[in-house]
Short mmCIF file of C-alpha atoms in Angstrom, two decimals:
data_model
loop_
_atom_site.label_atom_id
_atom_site.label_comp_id
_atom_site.label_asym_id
_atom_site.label_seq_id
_atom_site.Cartn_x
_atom_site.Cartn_y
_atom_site.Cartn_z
CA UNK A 113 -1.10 -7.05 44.06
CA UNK A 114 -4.74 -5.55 43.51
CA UNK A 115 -6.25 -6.66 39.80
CA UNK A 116 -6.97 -3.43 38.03
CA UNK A 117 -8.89 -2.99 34.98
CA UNK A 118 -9.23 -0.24 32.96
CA UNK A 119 -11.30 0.26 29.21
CA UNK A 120 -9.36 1.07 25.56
CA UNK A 121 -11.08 2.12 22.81
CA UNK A 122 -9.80 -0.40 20.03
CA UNK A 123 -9.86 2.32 17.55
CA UNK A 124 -8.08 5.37 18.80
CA UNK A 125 -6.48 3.68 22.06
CA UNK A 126 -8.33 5.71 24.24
CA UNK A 127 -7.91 5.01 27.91
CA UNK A 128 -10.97 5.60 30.42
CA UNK A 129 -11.58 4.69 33.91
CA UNK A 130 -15.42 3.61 32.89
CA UNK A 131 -17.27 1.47 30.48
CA UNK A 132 -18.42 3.90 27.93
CA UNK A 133 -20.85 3.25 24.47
CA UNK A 134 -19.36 6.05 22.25
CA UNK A 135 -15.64 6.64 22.13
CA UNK A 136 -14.92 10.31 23.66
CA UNK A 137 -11.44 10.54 21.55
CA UNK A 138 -12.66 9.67 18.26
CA UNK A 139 -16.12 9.19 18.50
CA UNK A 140 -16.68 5.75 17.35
CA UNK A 141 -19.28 3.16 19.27
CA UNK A 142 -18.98 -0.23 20.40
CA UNK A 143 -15.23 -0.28 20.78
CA UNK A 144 -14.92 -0.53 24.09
CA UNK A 145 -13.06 -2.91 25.24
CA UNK A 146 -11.95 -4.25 29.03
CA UNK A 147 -8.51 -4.72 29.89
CA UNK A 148 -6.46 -6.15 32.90
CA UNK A 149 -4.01 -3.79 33.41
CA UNK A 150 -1.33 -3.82 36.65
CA UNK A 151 0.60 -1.51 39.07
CA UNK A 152 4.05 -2.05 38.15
CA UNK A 153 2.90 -1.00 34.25
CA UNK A 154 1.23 1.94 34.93
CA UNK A 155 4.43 3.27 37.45
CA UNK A 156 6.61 2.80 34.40
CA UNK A 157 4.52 4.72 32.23
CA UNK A 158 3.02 2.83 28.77
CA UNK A 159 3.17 5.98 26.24
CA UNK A 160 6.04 6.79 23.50
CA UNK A 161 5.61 10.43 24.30
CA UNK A 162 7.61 9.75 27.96
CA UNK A 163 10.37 8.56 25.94
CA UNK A 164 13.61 10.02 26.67
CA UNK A 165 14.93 10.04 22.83
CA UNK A 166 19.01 9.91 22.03
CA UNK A 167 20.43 13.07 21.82
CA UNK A 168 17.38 14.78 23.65
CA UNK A 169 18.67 17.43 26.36
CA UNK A 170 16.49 19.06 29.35
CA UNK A 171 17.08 22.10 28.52
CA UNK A 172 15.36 23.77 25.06
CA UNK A 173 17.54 24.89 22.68
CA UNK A 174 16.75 27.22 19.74
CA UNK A 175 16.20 25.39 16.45
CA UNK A 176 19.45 27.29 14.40
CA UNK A 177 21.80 25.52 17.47
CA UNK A 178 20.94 21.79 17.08
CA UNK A 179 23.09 20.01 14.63
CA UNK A 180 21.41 17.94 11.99
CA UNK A 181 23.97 14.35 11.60
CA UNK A 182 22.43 12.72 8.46
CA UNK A 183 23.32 9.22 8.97
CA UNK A 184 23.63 6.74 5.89
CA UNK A 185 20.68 4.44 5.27
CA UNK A 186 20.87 0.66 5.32
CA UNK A 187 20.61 -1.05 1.97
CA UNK A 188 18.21 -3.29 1.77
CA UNK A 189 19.50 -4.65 -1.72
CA UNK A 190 15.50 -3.97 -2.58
CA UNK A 191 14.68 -1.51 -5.32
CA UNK A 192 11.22 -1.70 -4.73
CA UNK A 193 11.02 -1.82 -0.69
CA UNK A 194 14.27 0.88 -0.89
CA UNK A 195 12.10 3.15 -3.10
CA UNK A 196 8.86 3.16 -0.84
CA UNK A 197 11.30 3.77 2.30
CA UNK A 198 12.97 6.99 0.61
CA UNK A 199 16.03 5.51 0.12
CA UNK A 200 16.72 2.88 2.38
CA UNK A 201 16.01 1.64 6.35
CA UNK A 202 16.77 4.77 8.67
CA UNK A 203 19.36 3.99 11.70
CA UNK A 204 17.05 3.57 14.87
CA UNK A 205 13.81 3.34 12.94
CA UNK A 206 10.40 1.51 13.38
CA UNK A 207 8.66 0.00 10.47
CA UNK A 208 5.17 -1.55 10.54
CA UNK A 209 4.35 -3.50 7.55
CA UNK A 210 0.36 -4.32 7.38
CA UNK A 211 -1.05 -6.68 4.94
CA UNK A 212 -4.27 -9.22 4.52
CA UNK A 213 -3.41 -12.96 5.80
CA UNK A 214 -1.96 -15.11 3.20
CA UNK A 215 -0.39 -11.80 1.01
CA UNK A 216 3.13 -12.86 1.54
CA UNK A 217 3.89 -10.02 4.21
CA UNK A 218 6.78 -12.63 5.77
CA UNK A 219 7.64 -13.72 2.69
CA UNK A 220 8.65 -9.86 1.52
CA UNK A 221 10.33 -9.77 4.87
CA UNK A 222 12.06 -12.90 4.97
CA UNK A 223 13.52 -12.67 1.47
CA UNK A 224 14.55 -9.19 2.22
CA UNK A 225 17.16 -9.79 5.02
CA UNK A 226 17.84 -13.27 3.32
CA UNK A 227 19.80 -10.46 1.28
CA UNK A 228 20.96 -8.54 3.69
CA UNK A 229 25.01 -10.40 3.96
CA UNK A 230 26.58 -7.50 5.12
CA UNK A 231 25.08 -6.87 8.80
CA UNK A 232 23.65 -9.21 11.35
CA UNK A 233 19.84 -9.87 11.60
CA UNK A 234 17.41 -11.09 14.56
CA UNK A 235 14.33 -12.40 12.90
CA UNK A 236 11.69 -13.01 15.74
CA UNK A 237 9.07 -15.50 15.05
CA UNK A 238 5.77 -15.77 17.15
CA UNK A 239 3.84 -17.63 14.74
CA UNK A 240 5.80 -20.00 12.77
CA UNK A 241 8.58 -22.60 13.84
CA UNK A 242 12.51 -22.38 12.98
CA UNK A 243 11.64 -25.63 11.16
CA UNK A 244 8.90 -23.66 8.61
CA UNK A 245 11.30 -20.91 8.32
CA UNK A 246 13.64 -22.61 7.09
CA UNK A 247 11.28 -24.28 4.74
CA UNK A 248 10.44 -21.19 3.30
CA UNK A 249 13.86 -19.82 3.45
CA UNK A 250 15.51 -22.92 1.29
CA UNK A 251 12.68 -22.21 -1.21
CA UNK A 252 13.44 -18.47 -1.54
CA UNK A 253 17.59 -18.90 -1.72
CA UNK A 254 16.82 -21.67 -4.89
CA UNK A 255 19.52 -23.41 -3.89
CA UNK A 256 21.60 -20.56 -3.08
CA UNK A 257 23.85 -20.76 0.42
CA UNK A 258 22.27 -19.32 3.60
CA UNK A 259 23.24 -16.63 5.27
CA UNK A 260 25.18 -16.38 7.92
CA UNK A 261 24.49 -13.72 9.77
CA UNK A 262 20.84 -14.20 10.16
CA UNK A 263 19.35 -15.47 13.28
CA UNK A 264 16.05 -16.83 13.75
CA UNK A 265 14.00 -17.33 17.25
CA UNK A 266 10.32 -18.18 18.07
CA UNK A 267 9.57 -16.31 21.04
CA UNK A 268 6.23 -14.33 22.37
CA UNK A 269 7.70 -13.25 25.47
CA UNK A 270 8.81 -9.24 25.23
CA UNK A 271 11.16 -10.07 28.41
CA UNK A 272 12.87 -13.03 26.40
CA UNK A 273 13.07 -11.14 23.15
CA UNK A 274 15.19 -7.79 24.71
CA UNK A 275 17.47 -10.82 26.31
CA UNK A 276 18.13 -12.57 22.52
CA UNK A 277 18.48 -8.82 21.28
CA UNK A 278 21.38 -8.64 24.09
CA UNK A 279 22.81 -11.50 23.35
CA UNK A 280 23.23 -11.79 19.77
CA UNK A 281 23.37 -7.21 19.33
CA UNK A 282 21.80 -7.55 15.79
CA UNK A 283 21.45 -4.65 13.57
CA UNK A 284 18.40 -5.20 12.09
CA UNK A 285 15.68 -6.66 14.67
CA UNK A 286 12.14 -8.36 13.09
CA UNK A 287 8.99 -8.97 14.78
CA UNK A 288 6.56 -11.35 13.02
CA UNK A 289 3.62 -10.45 14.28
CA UNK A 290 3.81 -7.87 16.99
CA UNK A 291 -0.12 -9.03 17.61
CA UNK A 292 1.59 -12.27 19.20
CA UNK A 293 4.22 -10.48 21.30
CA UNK A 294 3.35 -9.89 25.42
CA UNK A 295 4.61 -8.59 28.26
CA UNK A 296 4.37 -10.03 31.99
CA UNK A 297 3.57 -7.22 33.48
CA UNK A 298 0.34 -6.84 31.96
CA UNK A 299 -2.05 -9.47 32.72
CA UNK A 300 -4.19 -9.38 29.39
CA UNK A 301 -3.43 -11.68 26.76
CA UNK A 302 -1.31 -11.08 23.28
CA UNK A 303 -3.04 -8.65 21.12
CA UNK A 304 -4.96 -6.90 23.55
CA UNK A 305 -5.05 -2.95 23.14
CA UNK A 306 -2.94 -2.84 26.38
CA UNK A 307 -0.36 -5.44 25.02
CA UNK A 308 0.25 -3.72 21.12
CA UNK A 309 0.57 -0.40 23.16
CA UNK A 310 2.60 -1.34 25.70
CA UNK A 311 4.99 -3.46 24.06
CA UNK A 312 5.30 -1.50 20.83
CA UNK A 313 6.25 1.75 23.33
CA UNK A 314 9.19 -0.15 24.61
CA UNK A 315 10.35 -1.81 21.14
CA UNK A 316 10.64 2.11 20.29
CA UNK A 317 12.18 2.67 22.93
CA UNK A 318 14.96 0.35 22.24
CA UNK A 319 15.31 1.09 18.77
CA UNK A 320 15.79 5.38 19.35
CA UNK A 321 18.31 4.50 22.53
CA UNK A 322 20.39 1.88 20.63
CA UNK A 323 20.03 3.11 17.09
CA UNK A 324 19.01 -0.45 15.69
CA UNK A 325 16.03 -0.08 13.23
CA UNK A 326 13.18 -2.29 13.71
CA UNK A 327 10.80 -3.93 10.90
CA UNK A 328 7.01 -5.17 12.58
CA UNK A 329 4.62 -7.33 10.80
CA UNK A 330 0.77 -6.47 11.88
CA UNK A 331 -2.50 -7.97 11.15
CA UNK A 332 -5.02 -6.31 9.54
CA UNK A 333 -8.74 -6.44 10.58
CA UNK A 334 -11.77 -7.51 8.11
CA UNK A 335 -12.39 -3.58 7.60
CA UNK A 336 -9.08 -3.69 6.03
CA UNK A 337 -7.36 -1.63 8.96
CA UNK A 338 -4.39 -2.19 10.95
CA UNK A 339 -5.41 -4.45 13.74
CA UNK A 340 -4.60 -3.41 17.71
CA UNK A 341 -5.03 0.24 18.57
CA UNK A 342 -4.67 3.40 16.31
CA UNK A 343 -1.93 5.00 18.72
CA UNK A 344 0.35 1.88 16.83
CA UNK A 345 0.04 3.22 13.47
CA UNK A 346 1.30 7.05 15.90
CA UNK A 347 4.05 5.03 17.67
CA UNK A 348 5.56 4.36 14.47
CA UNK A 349 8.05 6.02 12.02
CA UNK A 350 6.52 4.18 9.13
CA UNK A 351 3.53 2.39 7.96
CA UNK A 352 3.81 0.00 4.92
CA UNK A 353 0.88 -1.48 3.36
CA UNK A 354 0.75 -4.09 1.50
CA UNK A 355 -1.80 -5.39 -1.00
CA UNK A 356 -3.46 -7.00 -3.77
CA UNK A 357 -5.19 -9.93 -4.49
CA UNK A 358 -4.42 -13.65 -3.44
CA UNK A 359 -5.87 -15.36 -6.74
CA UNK A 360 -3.27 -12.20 -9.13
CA UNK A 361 0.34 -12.42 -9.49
CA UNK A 362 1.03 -8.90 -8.45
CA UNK A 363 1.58 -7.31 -5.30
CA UNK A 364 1.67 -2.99 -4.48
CA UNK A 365 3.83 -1.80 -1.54
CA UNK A 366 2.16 1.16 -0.32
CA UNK A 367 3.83 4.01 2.19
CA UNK A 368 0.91 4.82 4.46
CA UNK A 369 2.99 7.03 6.64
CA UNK A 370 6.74 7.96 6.24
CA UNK A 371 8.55 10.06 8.80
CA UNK A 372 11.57 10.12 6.52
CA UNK A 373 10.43 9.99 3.08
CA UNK A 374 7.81 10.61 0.55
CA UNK A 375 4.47 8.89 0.65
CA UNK A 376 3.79 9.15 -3.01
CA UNK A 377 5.90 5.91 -3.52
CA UNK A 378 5.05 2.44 -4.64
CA UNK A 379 6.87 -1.12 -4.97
CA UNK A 380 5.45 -3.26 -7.67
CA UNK A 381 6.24 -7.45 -6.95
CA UNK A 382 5.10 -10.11 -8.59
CA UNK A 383 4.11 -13.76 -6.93
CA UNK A 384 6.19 -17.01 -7.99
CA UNK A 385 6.36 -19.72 -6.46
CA UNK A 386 10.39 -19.15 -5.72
CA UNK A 387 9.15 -15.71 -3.78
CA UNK A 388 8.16 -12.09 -4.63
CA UNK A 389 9.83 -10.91 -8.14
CA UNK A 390 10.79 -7.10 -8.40
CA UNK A 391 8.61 -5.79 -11.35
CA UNK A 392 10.68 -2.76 -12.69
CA UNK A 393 8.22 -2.01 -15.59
CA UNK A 394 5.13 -3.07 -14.78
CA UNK A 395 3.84 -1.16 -18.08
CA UNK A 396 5.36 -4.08 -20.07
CA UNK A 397 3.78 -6.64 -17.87
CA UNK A 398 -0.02 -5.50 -17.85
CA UNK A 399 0.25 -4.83 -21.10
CA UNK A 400 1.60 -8.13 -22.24
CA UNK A 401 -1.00 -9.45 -24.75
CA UNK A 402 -2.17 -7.06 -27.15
CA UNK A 403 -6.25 -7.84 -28.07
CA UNK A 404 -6.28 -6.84 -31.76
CA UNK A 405 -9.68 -6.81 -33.03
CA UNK A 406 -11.88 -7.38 -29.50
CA UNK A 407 -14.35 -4.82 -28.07
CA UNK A 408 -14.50 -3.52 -24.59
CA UNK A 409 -10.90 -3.25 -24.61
CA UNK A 410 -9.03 0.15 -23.57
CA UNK A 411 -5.86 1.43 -22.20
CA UNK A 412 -5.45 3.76 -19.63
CA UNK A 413 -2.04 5.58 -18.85
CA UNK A 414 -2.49 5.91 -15.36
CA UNK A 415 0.06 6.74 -12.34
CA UNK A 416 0.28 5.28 -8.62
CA UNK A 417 1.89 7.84 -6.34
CA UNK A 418 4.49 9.32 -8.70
CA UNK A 419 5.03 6.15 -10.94
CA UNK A 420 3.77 6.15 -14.55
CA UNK A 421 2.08 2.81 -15.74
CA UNK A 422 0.06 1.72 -18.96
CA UNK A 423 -3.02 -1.06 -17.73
CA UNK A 424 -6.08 -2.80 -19.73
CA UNK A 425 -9.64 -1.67 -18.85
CA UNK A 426 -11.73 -4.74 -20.08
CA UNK A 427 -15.31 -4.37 -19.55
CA UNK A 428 -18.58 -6.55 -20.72
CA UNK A 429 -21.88 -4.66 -21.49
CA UNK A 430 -24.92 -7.26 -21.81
CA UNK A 431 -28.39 -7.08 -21.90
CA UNK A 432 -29.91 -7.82 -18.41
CA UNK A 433 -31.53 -11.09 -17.43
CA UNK A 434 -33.22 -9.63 -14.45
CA UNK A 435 -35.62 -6.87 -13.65
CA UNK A 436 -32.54 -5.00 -11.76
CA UNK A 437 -29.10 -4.54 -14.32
CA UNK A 438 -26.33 -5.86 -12.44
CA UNK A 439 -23.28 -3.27 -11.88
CA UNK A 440 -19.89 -5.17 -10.91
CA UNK A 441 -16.46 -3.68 -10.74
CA UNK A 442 -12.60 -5.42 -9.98
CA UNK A 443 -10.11 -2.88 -8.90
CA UNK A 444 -12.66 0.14 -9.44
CA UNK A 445 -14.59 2.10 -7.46
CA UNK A 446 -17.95 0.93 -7.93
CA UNK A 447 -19.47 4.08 -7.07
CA UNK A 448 -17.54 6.13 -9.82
CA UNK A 449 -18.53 3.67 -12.06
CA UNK A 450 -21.98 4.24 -11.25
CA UNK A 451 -21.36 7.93 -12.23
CA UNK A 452 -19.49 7.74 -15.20
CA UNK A 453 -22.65 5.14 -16.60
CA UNK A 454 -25.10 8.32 -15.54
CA UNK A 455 -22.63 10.74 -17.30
CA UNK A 456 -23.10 8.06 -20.43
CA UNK A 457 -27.04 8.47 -20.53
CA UNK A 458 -27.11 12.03 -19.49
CA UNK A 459 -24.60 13.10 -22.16
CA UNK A 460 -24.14 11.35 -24.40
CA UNK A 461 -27.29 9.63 -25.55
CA UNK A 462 -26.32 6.28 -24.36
CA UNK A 463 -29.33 3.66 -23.14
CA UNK A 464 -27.48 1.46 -20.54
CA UNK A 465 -30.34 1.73 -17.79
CA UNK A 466 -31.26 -2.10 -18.87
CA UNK A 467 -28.18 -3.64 -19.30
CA UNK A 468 -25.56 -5.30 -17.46
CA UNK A 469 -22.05 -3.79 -17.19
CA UNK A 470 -19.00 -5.66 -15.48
CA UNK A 471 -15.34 -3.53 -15.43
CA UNK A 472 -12.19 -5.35 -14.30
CA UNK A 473 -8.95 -4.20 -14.34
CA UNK A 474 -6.06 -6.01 -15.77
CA UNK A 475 -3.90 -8.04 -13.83
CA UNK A 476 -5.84 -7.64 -10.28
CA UNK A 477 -4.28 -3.88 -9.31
CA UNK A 478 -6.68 -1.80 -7.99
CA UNK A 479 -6.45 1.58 -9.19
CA UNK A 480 -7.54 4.80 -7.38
CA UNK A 481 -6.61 7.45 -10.47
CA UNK A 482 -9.40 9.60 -11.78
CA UNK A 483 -7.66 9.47 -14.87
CA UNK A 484 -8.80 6.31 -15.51
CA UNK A 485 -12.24 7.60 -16.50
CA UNK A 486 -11.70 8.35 -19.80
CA UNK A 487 -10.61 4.64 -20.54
CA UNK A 488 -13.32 3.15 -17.94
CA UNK A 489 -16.20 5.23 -20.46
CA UNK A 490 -14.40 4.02 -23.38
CA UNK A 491 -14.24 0.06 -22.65
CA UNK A 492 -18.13 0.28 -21.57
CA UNK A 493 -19.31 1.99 -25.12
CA UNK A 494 -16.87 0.27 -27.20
CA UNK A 495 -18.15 -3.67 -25.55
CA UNK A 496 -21.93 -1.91 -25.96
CA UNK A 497 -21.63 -1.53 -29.65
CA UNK A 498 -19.32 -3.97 -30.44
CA UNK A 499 -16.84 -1.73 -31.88
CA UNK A 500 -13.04 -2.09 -30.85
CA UNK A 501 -10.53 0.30 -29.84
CA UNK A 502 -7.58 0.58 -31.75
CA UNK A 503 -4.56 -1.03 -29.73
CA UNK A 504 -1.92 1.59 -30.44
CA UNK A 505 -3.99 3.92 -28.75
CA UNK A 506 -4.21 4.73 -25.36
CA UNK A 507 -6.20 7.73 -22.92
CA UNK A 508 -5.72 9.40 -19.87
CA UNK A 509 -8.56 11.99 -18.57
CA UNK A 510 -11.09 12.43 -15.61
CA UNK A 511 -14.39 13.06 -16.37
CA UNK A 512 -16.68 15.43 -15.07
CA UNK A 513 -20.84 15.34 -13.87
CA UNK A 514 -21.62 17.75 -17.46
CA UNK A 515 -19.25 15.39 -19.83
CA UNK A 516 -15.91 17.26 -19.73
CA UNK A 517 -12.61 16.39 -19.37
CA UNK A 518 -10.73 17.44 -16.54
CA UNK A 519 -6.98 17.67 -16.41
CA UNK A 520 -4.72 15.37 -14.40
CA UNK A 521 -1.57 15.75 -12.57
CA UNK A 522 1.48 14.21 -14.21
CA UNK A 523 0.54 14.25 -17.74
CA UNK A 524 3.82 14.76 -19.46
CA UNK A 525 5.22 11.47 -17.10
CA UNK A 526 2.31 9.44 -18.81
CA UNK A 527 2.61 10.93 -22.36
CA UNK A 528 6.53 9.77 -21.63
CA UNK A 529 5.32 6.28 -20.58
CA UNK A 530 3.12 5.98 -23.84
CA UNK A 531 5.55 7.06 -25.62
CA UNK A 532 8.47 4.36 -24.48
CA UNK A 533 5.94 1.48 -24.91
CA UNK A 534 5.51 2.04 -28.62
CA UNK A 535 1.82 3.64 -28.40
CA UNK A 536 1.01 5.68 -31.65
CA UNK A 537 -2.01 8.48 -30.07
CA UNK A 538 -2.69 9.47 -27.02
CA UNK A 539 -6.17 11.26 -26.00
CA UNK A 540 -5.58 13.95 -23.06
CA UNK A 541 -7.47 16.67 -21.65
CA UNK A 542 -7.49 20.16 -23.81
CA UNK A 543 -7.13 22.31 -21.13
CA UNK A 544 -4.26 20.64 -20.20
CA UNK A 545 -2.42 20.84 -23.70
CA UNK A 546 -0.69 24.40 -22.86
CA UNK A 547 1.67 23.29 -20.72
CA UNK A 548 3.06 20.52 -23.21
CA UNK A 549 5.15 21.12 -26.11
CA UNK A 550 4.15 18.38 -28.77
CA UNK A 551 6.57 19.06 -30.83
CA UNK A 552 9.35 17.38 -28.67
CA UNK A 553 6.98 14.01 -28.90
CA UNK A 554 6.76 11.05 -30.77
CA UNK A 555 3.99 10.43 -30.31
CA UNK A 556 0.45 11.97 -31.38
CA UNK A 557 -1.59 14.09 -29.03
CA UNK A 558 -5.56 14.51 -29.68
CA UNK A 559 -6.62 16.78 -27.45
CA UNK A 560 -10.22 16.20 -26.42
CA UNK A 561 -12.60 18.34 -23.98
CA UNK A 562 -15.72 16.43 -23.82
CA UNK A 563 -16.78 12.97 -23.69
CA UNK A 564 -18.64 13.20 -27.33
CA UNK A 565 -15.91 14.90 -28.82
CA UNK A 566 -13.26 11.87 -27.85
CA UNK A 567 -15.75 8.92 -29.15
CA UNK A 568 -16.40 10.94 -32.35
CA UNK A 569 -12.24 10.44 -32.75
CA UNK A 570 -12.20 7.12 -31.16
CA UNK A 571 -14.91 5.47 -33.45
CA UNK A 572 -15.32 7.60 -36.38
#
């Protein structure tokens, strides 16, 4: 048979007959990439959108006739994971679960149908052994008895996988990685554009024609992407991210993209060395040691998707040792904080131009709220003059270019979360006070719409 070759972009998955310098699809250059690609592959066809879906008739049919069938979703006996799914794992399903090396994406994985006693699992390893899996799995069960309807194979081959998958007719089927799985009738080696594509088309496949839902484990690149071609994150029903830092405790399950459920979600887990640790109220948790009498200190009430959470700003103002002041942020945009110190000067009278500031926050989240401005702003001026912030006090509030306070979504969810933690004051946004009732709180509400305004209550 004649070699063929054909060029991807490793982007977008763009396929083009020529070598080309800027991507035509999505406009990106220097992804071009060369792939061996055969006959036989491109007769069958390597795209989900020829997929003949269950259910799917020739003939169109208005949308009033077709009959929705809401089928039950599988419990994964996982608050967390069932929250960020919208409920639970959808029949027929794909998942793809992306996460840095080393994050404990097979650990969450592995634990999670560890659990699962009441169907019959197919874990697929191309990376580890059977002998390191059950290391790992003796160390997550402490002790417990193994279950025994959970199968485990290390296989790369997508041929020899489909024939396990026939054998055994699991219910839940996991890859780990699909960046180590090929097919023979491509020629290019595992993880190749042509390989993610091709073999993630037919793992779909198989999952809408028998119903089985499928979990994947993907790499992600040093630009913090998904690694392989963009058309995998399209392929899929959902894309899981997940994240946090390798020297912290704590771990956030993301929902990049959810076909049947609400991307606003998020799993909280904390690292032990028996496995990953459901955190139901991670407010109590971040907020574990209360800093009485220490400066640069604030708290934030800030929320994740739709989840409410109190966390410590801590930040350090010195004066600078070099001609150039250092600015250094954990878990912050750096950026913003840039901003908010030119809001300081411009505003508010405040010389920081020749001094040092380092921000971190607590417990090694990172935190994409504007909200947390108010308590960023707050930290920095409170570590510049030395002055503490009381501890039963807490802030939620972006801030704006001219000094105000702009409202934030959710406010009477983080006034609630204050509120349940024991927190005496909380400063919000003004403009945002007519839609609350304070009268049905416990706890006090200041009001504040500029930046001046708050400090003058905050260190009066």
């Amino acid at each position: 048979m004649k070699t063929k070759t054909a060029f991807f972009c490793s982007s977008c998955g763009c396929e083009e007959p020529k070598w080309f310098g800027r991507c035509p699809s999505c406009g990106e250059w220097g992804t071009c990439v060369e792939e061996v690609v055969s006959a036989k592959a491109d007769a069958k066809g390597s795209h989900a959108g020829a997929l003949q879906l269950p259910g799917q008739k020739e003939k169109p049919r208005r949308l009033s006739e077709i009959e929705g069938v809401e089928e039950p979703r599988m419990d994964l006996h996982d608050e967390e994971l069932n929250r960020v799914l919208g409920g639970g794992l959808v029949p027929g399903s794909m998942v793809l679960l992306g996460g840095d090396p080393g994050i404990g994406k097979s650990t969450l994985v592995l634990q999670t149908v560890m659990h699962i006693t009441d169907r019959k699992v197919l874990y697929v390893s191309g990376e580890e052994s059977a002998y390191q899996l059950k290391m790992r799995a003796e160390r997550l069960s402490n002790g417990a008895p193994m279950p025994q309807d959970c199968y485990i194979v290390c296989e790369t081959s997508l041929d020899s996988i489909f024939t396990h998958i026939a054998n055994v007719n699991p219910d839940v089927v996991v890859i780990d990685s699909i960046q180590t799985i090929a097919t023979n009738d491509l020629e290019s080696s595992a993880g190749s554009v042509g390989q993610i594509r091709e073999c993630a088309s037919r793992i779909l496949k198989f999952a809408k024609e028998s119903g089985t839902p499928v979990i994947l484990i993907g790499h992600i690149t040093k630009e913090g992407a998904l690694a392989g071609p963009k058309v995998l994150e399209h392929i899929v029903d959902t894309v899981l991210q997940f994240e946090g830092d390798p020297q912290y405790m704590y771990r956030i399950l993301r929902a990049v993209k959810n076909r049947f459920g609400s991307t606003s979600e998020l799993g909280i887990y904390e690292m032990l060395a028996s496995g990953l640790r459901q955190v139901t109220n991670p407010s109590e948790l971040l907020l574990s040691t209360r800093h009485e009498g220490l400066s640069g200190i604030a708290i934030a009430a800030a929320v994740e998707g739709v989840r409410p959470f109190l966390i410590e700003t801590q930040s350090l103002v010195s004066t600078a040792t070099y001609a150039t002041p250092m600015r250094s942020s954990t878990g912050f945009d750096s950026r913003r904080l840039n901003m908010l110190l030119a809001v300081l000067e411009k505003k508010v009278g405040f010389k920081l131009g020749q001094k040092d500031v380092f921000l971190n926050i607590a417990g090694g989240l990172r935190i994409n709220d504007p909200a947390m401005d108010l308590s960023v702003i707050t930290a920095i001026l409170s570590s510049n003059m030395d002055m503490p912030v009381d501890m039963q006090t807490c802030m939620t509030g972006e801030v704006g270019l001219s000094g105000e306070i702009r409202p934030v979504a959710r406010l009477e969810q983080r006034i609630r979360e204050a509120e349940k933690l024991g927190f005496r004051r909380i400063f919000v946004p003004q403009v945002a006070l007519k839609a609350l009732d304070p009268a049905r709180l416990k706890i006090q509400v200041c009001p504040v719409g500029r930046v001046d305004e708050a400090f003058r209550l905050l260190f009066k």
